[in-house]
Coordinates of C-alpha atoms in Angstrom, one line a residue:
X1 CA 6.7 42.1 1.5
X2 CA 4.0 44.8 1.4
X3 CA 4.5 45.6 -2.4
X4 CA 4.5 41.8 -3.0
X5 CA 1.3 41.8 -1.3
X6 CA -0.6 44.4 -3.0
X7 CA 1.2 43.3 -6.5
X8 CA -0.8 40.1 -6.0
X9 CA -3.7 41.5 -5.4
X10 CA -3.8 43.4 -8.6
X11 CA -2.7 40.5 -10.4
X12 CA -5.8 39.0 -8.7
X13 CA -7.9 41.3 -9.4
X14 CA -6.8 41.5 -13.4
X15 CA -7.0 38.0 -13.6
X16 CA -10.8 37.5 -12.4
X17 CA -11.6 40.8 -14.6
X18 CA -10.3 39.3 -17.7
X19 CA -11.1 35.4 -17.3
X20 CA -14.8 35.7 -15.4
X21 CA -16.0 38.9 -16.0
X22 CA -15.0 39.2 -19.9
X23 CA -14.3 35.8 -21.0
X24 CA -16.9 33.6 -19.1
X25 CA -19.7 36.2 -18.7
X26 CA -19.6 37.0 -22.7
X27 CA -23.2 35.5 -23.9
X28 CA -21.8 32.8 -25.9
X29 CA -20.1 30.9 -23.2
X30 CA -22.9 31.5 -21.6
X31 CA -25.0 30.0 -23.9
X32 CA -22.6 27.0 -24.3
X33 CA -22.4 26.5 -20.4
X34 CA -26.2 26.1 -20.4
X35 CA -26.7 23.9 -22.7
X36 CA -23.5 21.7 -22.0
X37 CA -25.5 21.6 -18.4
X38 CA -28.6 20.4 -19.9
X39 CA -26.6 17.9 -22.1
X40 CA -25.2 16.3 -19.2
X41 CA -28.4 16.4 -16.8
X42 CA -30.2 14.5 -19.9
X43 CA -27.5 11.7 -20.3
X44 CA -27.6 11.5 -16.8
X45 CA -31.0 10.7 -16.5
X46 CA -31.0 8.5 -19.6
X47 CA -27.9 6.6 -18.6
X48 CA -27.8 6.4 -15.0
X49 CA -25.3 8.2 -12.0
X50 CA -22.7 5.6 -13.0
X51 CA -22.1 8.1 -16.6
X52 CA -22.6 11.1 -14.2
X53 CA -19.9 9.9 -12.1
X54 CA -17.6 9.2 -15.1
X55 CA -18.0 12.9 -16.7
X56 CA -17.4 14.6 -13.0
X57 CA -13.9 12.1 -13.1
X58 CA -13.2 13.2 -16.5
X59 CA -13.4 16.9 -15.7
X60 CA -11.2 16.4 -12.6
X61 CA -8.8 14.2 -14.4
X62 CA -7.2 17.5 -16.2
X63 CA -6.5 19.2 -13.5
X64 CA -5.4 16.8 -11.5
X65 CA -3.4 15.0 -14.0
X66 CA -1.2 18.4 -14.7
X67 CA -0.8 19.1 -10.6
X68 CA 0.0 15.7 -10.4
X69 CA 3.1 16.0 -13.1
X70 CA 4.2 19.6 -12.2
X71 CA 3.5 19.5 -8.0
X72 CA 5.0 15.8 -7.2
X73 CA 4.5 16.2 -3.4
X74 CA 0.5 16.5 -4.4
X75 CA 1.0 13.4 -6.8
X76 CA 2.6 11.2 -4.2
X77 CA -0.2 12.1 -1.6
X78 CA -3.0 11.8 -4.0
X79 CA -1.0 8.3 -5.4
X80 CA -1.5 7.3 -1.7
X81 CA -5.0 8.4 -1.2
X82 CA -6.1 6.8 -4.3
X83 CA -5.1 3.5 -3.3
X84 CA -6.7 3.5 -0.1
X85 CA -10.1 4.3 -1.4
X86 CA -9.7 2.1 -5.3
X87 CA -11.4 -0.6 -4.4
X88 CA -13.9 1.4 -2.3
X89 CA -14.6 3.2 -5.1
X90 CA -14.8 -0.3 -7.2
X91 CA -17.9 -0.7 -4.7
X92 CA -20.2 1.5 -6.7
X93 CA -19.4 0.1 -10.2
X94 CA -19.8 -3.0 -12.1
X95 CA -17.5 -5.8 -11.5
X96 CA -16.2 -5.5 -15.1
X97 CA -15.2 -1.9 -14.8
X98 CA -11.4 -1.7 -15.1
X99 CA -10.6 0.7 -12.6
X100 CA -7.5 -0.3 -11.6
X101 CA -6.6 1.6 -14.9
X102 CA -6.8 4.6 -12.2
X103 CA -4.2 3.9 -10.8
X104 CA -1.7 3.1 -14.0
X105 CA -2.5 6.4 -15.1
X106 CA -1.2 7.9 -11.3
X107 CA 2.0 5.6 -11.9
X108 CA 2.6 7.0 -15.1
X109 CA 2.3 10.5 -14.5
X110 CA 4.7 10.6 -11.5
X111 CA 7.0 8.7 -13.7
X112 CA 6.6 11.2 -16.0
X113 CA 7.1 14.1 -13.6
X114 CA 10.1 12.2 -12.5
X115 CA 11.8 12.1 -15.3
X116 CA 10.6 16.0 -16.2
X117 CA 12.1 17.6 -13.0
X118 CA 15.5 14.9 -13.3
X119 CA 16.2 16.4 -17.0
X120 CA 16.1 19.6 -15.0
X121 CA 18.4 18.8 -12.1
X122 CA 20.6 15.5 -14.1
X123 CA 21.6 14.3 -10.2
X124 CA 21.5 10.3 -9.5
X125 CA 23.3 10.2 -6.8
X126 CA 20.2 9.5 -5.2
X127 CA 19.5 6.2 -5.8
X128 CA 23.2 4.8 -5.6
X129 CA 22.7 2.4 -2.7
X130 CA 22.3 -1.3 -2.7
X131 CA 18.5 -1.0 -2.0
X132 CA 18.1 0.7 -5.6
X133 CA 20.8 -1.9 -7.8
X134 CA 18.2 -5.2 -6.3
X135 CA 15.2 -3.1 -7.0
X136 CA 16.7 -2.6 -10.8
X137 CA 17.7 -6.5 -10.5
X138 CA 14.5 -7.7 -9.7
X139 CA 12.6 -5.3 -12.3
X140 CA 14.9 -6.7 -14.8
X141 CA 14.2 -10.1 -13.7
X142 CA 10.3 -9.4 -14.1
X143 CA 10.8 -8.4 -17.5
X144 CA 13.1 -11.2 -18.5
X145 CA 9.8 -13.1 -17.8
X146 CA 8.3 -11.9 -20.8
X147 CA 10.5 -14.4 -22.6
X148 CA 10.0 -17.7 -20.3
X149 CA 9.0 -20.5 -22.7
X150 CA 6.4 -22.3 -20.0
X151 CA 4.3 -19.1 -20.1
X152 CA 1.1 -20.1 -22.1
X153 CA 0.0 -16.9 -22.7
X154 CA 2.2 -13.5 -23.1
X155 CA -1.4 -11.7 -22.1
X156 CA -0.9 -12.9 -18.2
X157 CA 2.5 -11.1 -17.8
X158 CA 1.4 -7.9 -19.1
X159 CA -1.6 -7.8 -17.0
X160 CA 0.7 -9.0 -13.8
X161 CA 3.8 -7.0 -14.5
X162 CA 1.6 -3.6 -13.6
X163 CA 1.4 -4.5 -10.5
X164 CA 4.4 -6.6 -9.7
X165 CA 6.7 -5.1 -12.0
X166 CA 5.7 -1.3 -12.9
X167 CA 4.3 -0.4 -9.7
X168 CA 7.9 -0.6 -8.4
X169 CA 9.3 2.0 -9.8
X170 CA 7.2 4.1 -7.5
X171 CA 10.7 3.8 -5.2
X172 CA 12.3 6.1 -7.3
X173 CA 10.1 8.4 -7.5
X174 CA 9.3 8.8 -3.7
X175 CA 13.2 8.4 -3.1
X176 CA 13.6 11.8 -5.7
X177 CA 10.7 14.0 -4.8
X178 CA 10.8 13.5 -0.9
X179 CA 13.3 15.6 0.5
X180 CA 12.4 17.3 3.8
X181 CA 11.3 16.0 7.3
X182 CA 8.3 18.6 6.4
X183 CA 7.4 16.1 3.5
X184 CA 7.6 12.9 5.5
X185 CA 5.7 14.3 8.7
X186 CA 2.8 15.0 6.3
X187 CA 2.7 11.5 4.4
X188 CA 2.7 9.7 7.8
X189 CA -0.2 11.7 8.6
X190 CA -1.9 11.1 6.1
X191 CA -1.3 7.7 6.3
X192 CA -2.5 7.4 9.6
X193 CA -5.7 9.5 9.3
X194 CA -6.5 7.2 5.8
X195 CA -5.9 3.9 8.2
X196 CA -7.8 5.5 10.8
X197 CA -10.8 5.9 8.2
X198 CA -10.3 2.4 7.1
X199 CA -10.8 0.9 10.8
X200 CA -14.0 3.0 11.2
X201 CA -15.2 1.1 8.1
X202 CA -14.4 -2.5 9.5
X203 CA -15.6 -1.5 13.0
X204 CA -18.9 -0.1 11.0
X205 CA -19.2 -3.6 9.5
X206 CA -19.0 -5.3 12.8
X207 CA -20.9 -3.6 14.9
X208 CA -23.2 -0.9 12.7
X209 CA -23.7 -3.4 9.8
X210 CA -23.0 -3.4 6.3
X211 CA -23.9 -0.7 3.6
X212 CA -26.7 -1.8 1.0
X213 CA -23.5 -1.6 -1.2
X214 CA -21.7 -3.6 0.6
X215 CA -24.5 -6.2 1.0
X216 CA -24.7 -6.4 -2.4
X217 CA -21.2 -6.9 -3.7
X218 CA -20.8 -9.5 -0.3
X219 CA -23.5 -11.5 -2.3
X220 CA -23.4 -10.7 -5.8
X221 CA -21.6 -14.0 -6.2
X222 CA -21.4 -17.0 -3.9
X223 CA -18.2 -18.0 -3.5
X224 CA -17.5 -14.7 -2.4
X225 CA -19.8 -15.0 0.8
X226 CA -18.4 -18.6 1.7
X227 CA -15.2 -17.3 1.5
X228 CA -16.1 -14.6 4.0
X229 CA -18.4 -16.0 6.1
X230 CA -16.6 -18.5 8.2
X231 CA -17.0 -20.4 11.5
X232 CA -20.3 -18.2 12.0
X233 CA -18.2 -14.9 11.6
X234 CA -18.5 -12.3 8.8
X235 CA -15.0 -11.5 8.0
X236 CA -14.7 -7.9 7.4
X237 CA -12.5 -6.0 4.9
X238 CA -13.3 -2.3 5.5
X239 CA -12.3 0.0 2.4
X240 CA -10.4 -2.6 0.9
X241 CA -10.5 -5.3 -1.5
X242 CA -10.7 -8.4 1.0
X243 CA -9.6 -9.5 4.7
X244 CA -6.4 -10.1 4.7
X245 CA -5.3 -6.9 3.2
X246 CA -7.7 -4.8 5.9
X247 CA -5.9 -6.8 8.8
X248 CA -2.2 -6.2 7.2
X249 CA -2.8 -2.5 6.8
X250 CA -4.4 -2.2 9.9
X251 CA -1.1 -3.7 11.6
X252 CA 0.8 -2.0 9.6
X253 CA -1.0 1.2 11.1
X254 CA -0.6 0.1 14.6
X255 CA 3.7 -0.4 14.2
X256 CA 3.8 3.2 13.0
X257 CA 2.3 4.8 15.6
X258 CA 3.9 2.4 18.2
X259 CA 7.4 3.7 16.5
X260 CA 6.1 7.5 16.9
X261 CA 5.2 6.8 20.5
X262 CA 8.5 5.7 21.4
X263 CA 9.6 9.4 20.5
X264 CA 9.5 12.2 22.5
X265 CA 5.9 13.3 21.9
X266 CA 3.7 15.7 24.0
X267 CA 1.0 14.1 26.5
X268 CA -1.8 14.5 24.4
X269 CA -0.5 12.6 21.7
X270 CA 0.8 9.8 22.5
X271 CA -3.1 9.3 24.4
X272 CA -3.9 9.8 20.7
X273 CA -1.5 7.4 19.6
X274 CA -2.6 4.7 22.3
X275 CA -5.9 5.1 21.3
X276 CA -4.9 4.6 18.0
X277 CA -2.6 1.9 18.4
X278 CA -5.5 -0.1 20.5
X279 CA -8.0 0.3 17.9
X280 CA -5.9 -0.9 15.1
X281 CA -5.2 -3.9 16.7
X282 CA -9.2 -4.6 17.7
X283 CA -10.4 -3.4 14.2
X284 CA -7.8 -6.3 12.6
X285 CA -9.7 -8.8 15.0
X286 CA -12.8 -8.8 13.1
X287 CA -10.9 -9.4 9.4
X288 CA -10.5 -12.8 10.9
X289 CA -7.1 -13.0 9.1
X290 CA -4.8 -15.3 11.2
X291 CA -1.7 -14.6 9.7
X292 CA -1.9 -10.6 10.9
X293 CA -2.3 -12.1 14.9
X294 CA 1.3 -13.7 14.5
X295 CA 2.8 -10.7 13.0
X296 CA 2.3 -8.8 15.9
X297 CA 4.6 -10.3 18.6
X298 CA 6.9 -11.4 15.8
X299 CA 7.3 -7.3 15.1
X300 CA 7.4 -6.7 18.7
X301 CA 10.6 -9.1 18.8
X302 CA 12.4 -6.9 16.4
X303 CA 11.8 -3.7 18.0
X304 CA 13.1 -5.1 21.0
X305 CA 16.0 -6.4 19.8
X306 CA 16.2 -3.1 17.6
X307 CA 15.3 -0.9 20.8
X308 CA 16.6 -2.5 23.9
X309 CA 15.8 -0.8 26.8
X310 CA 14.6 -1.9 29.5
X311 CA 11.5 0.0 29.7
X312 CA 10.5 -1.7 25.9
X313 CA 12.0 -5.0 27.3
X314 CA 9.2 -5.0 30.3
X315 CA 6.3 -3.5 27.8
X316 CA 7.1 -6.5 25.7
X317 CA 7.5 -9.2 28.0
X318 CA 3.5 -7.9 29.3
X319 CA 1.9 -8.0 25.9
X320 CA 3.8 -11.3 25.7
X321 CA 1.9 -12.5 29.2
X322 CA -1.4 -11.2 27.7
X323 CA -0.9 -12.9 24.5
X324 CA -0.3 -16.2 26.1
X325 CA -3.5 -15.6 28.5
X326 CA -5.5 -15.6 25.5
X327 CA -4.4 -17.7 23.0
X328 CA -4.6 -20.8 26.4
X329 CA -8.4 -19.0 27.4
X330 CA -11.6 -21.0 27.0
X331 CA -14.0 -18.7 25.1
X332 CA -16.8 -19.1 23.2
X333 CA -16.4 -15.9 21.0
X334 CA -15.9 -16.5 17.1
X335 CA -13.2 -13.8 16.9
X336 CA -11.2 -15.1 19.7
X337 CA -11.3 -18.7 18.4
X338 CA -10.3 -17.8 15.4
X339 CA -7.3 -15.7 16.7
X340 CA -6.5 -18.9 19.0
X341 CA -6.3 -20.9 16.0
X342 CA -3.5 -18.6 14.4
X343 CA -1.1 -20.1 17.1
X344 CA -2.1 -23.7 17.0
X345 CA -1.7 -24.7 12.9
X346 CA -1.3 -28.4 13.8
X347 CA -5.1 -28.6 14.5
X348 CA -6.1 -25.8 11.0
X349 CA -7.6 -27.5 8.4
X350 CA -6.3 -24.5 6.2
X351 CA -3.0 -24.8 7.0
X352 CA -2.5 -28.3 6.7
X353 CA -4.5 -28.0 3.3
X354 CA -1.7 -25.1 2.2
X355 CA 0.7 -27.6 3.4
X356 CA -0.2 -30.2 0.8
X357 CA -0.3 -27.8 -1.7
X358 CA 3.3 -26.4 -1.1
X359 CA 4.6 -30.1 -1.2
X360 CA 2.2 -31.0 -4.2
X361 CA 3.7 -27.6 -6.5
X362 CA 7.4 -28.0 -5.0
X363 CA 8.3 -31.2 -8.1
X364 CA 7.5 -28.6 -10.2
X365 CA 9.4 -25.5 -8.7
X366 CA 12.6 -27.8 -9.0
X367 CA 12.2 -28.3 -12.5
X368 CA 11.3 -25.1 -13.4
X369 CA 14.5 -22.8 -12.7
X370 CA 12.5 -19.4 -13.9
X371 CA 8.7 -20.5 -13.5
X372 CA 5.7 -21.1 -14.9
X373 CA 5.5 -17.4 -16.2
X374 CA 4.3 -14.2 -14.7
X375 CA 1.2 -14.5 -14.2
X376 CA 0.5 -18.0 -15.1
X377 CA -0.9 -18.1 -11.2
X378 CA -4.3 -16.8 -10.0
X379 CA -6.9 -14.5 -11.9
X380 CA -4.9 -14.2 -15.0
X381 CA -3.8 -17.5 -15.4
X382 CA -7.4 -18.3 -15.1
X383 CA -8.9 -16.3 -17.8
X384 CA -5.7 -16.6 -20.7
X385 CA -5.0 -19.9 -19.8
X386 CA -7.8 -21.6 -17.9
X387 CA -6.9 -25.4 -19.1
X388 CA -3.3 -24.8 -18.3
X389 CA -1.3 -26.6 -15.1
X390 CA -0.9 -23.5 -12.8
X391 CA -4.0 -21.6 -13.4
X392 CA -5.7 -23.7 -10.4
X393 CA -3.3 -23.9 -8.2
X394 CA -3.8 -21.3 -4.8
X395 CA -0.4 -20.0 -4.0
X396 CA -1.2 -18.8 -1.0
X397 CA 1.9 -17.4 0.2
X398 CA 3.7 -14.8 -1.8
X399 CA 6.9 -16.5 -1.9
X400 CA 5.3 -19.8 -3.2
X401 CA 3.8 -17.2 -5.9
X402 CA 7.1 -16.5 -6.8
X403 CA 8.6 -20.1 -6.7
X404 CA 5.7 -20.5 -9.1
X405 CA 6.0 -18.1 -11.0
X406 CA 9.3 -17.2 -11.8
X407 CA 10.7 -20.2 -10.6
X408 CA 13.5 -21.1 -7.5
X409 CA 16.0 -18.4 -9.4
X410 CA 13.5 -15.9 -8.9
X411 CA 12.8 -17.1 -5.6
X412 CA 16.1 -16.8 -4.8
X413 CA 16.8 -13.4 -6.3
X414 CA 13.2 -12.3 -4.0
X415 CA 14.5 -13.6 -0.9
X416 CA 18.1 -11.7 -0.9
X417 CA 16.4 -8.7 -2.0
X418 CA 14.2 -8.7 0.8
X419 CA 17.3 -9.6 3.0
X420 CA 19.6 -6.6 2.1
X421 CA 16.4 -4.3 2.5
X422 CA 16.3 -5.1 6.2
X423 CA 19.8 -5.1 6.5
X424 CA 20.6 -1.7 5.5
X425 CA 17.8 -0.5 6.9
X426 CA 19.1 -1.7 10.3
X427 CA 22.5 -0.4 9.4
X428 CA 20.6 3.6 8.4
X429 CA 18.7 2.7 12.1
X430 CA 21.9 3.0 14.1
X431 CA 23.8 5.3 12.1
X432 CA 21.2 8.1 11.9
X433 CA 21.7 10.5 14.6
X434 CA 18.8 12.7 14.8
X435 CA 16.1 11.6 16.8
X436 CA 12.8 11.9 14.3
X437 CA 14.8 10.6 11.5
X438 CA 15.8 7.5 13.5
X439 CA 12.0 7.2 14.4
X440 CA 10.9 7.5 11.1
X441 CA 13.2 4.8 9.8
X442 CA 12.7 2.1 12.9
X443 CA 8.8 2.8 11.7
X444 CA 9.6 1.1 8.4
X445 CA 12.1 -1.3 9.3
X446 CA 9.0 -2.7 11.4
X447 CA 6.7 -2.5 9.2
X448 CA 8.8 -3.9 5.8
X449 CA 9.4 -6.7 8.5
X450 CA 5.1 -7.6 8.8
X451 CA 5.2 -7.6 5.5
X452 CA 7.8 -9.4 4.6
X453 CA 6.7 -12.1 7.3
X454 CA 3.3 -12.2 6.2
X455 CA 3.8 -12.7 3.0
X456 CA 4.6 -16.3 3.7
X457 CA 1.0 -17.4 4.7
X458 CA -0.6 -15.1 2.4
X459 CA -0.4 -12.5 -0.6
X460 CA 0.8 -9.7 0.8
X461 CA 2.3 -7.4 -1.9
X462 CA -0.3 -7.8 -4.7
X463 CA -3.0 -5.7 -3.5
X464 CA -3.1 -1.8 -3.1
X465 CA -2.8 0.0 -0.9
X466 CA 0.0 -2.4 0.7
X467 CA 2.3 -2.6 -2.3
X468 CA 2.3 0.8 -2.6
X469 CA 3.3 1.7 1.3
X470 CA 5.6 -1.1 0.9
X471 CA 7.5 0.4 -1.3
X472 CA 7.4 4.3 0.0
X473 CA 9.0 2.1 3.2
X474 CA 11.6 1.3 1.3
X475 CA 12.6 4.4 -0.2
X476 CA 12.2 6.1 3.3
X477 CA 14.8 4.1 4.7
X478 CA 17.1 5.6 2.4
X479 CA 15.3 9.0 2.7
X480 CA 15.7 9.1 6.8
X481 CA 19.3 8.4 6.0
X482 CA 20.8 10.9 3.5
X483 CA 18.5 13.8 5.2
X484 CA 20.5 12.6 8.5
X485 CA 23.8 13.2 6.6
X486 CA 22.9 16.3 4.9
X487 CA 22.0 17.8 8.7
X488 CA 25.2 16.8 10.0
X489 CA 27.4 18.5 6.5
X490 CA 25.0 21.9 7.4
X491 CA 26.4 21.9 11.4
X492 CA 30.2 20.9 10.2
X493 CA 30.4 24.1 7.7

């Protein structure tokens, strides 16, 4: 260990002799460093910090690029840190700016380490399950879309499918690179501390005010701020790009760390986690996103009947009385009107209006077996095919999105894949013996439930960072599952 030691620090110490001291202190590097300074300090000031922004990403996207290929435990976290702050980041740019394209390149290069390290190792086996063959199903499915004959433009699908389609194969490569409860602990950790960030941005909005930033992209167009601005309420959005995918996350959030809290945890944290767990669910008040108020007991329902203790049953049954107290409550507060409305849609304009719409677009579902096209729905129908039948309809709901879409076979595809997702998920739940692992998977089987259930009043999947930590749910079901049966193979030998 010793020689080990000092071998390093000679290799250290050649290393800085022959790199810095030789190499980068010899007078034409020098020289070239100087003026490379001054060449960037003049664009900036010509240009703006927007181009001085730009050259720092490019010179960070080297190294970052190769870590993210060679070290895929960095990728994945960095993949997940991205997606958090992307539309943050969006914030300080022009509309225009195509920075989404960010993320693509993330995809791609942990695709690409993927299939680096699997010509190393040539082992599948993990991704035989019945999770993985409806994933491949429904990929397939997106890219038979590229043929549909009611697509006007073939320009909508290839924008859509990144995100629909692509942006799924990120199951395969969290399902290959994580492979240790050491991995797992991390991501949830960072997840949480990234959520945690997120709710200090919406509380910031609601109570500290908005950033000049923020005020200006809230009013750089109209129809942005009436969309927000409702029954005398700013709806915040935090980080993220709009309300409802602040309050989902934020929910999300809130189901992991109730899941961890069920574990055997010291006194300290689960305080922490309480905290937490209470500030999630105030934070997702002031998105003013109905849909994430009826997610909540809904989730609680399955971890009940997931759970069933007595102690859970009681817990339950009190969030249940305090949920009825104020939904029934006279108030006068914006927020809480707003979450009373949630649980009475006979008397929301909204819904009702969603209503119609579902009944106006269903003729055309039923005569439509694949869709309108990928994409033929929502921003990209609007710019390729802005005269066309679907590009002014509002979907809504996810799953009317993919009625639309890719019609009631698609639909139907959707809906069992979603269905065998929970159900072996359940099935890993009480199979898996060791306590953190089971934790760990209840965790997602919550949380791939609010998603799945909130995707029926509104877009869940299509915006980051949800469909990303959708997906890392899924693959962690499986992950929780063969790390369980590898344990018990190492105590039977």
């Amino acid at each position: 260990m010793l020689n080990d030691r000092v071998e390093n620090n000679v290799l250290q110490k050649t290393f800085w002799q022959k790199i810095i001291v030789k190499k980068i202190s010899a007078p034409a590097v020098i020289i070239f460093l100087v003026i490379s300074c001054l060449f960037i300090t003049f664009v900036i000031a010509r240009e703006g910090y927007i181009i001085g922004a730009v050259i720092i990403c490019a010179l960070m996207a080297l190294p970052i690029g190769y870590a993210t290929v060679v070290y895929p435990q960095f990728g994945i976290i960095t993949l997940i840190v991205v997606a958090f702050f992307i539309n943050f980041a969006s914030r300080f740019l022009p509309e225009p700016t195509p920075i989404g394209l960010v993320m693509d390149a993330m995809t791609y290069l942990l695709i690409l380490g993927f299939f680096v390290r699997q010509k190393k190792e040539k082992d599948w086996s993990y991704f035989k399950n019945p999770i993985t063959y409806f994933i491949l199903i429904w990929i397939g499915y997106n890219f038979f879309e590229v043929i549909n004959p009611e697509s006007p433009s073939i320009l909508e699908w290839v924008f859509t499918v990144r995100t629909v389609g692509v942006i799924m194969l990120m199951y395969f490569v969290f399902l290959f690179h994580i492979r240790t409860k050491e991995n797992i602990r991390l991501i949830l950790k960072v997840w949480i501390i990234l959520a945690f960030l997120s709710a200090l941005s919406g509380f910031q909005q609601e109570h500290i005010g908005l950033f000049p930033f923020e005020h200006d992209w809230l009013y750089r167009y109209p129809d942005r701020f009436k969309l927000l601005f409702i029954g005398g309420h700013l709806r915040k959005w935090g980080i993220f790009s709009d309300p409802v995918v602040y309050a989902y996350n934020m929910v999300a959030a809130a189901l992991l760390c109730i899941s961890l809290l069920l574990s055997n945890r010291s006194a300290k944290r689960k305080f922490i986690l309480v905290f937490l767990i209470a500030f999630f669910f105030t934070v997702m008040l002031y998105s003013g996103t109905r849909a994430s108020y009826v997610i909540i007991p809904a989730a609680m329902v399955m971890l009940t009947i997931l759970n069933f203790n007595k102690k859970i049953f009681f817990i339950v049954l009190a969030g249940g009385f305090v949920l009825g107290v104020l939904v029934v409550m006279p108030t006068s507060n914006p927020t809480l009107a707003r979450f009373q409305s949630a649980f009475k849609p006979s008397k929301d304009a909204s819904f009702e209006e969603r209503a119609k719409n579902q009944e106006r677009i269903k003729p055309y579902i039923l005569a439509h077996p694949i869709g309108g096209g990928l994409g033929s729905v929502g921003i990209w129908g609007e710019r390729f095919a802005p005269n066309s039948y679907l590009a002014k309809f509002p979907p809504d709901s996810g799953y009317v999105r993919v009625a639309v879409e890719m019609g009631w076979i698609g639909l139907l595809i959707y809906c069992i894949f979603n269905f065998v997702i929970l159900y072996k998920g359940i099935n890993y739940f009480y199979l898996i013996k060791d306590p953190e692992l089971k934790t760990y998977c209840l965790a997602m089987i919550l949380i791939i439930f609010a998603f799945d259930v909130g995707n029926y009043p509104q877009q869940a999947l299509v915006q980051y960072p949800s469909n990303i930590l959708f997906y890392l749910a899924m693959a962690l079901l499986n992950i929780t599952m063969r790390l369980d049966l590898e344990q018990r193979q190492l105590k039977s030998v």
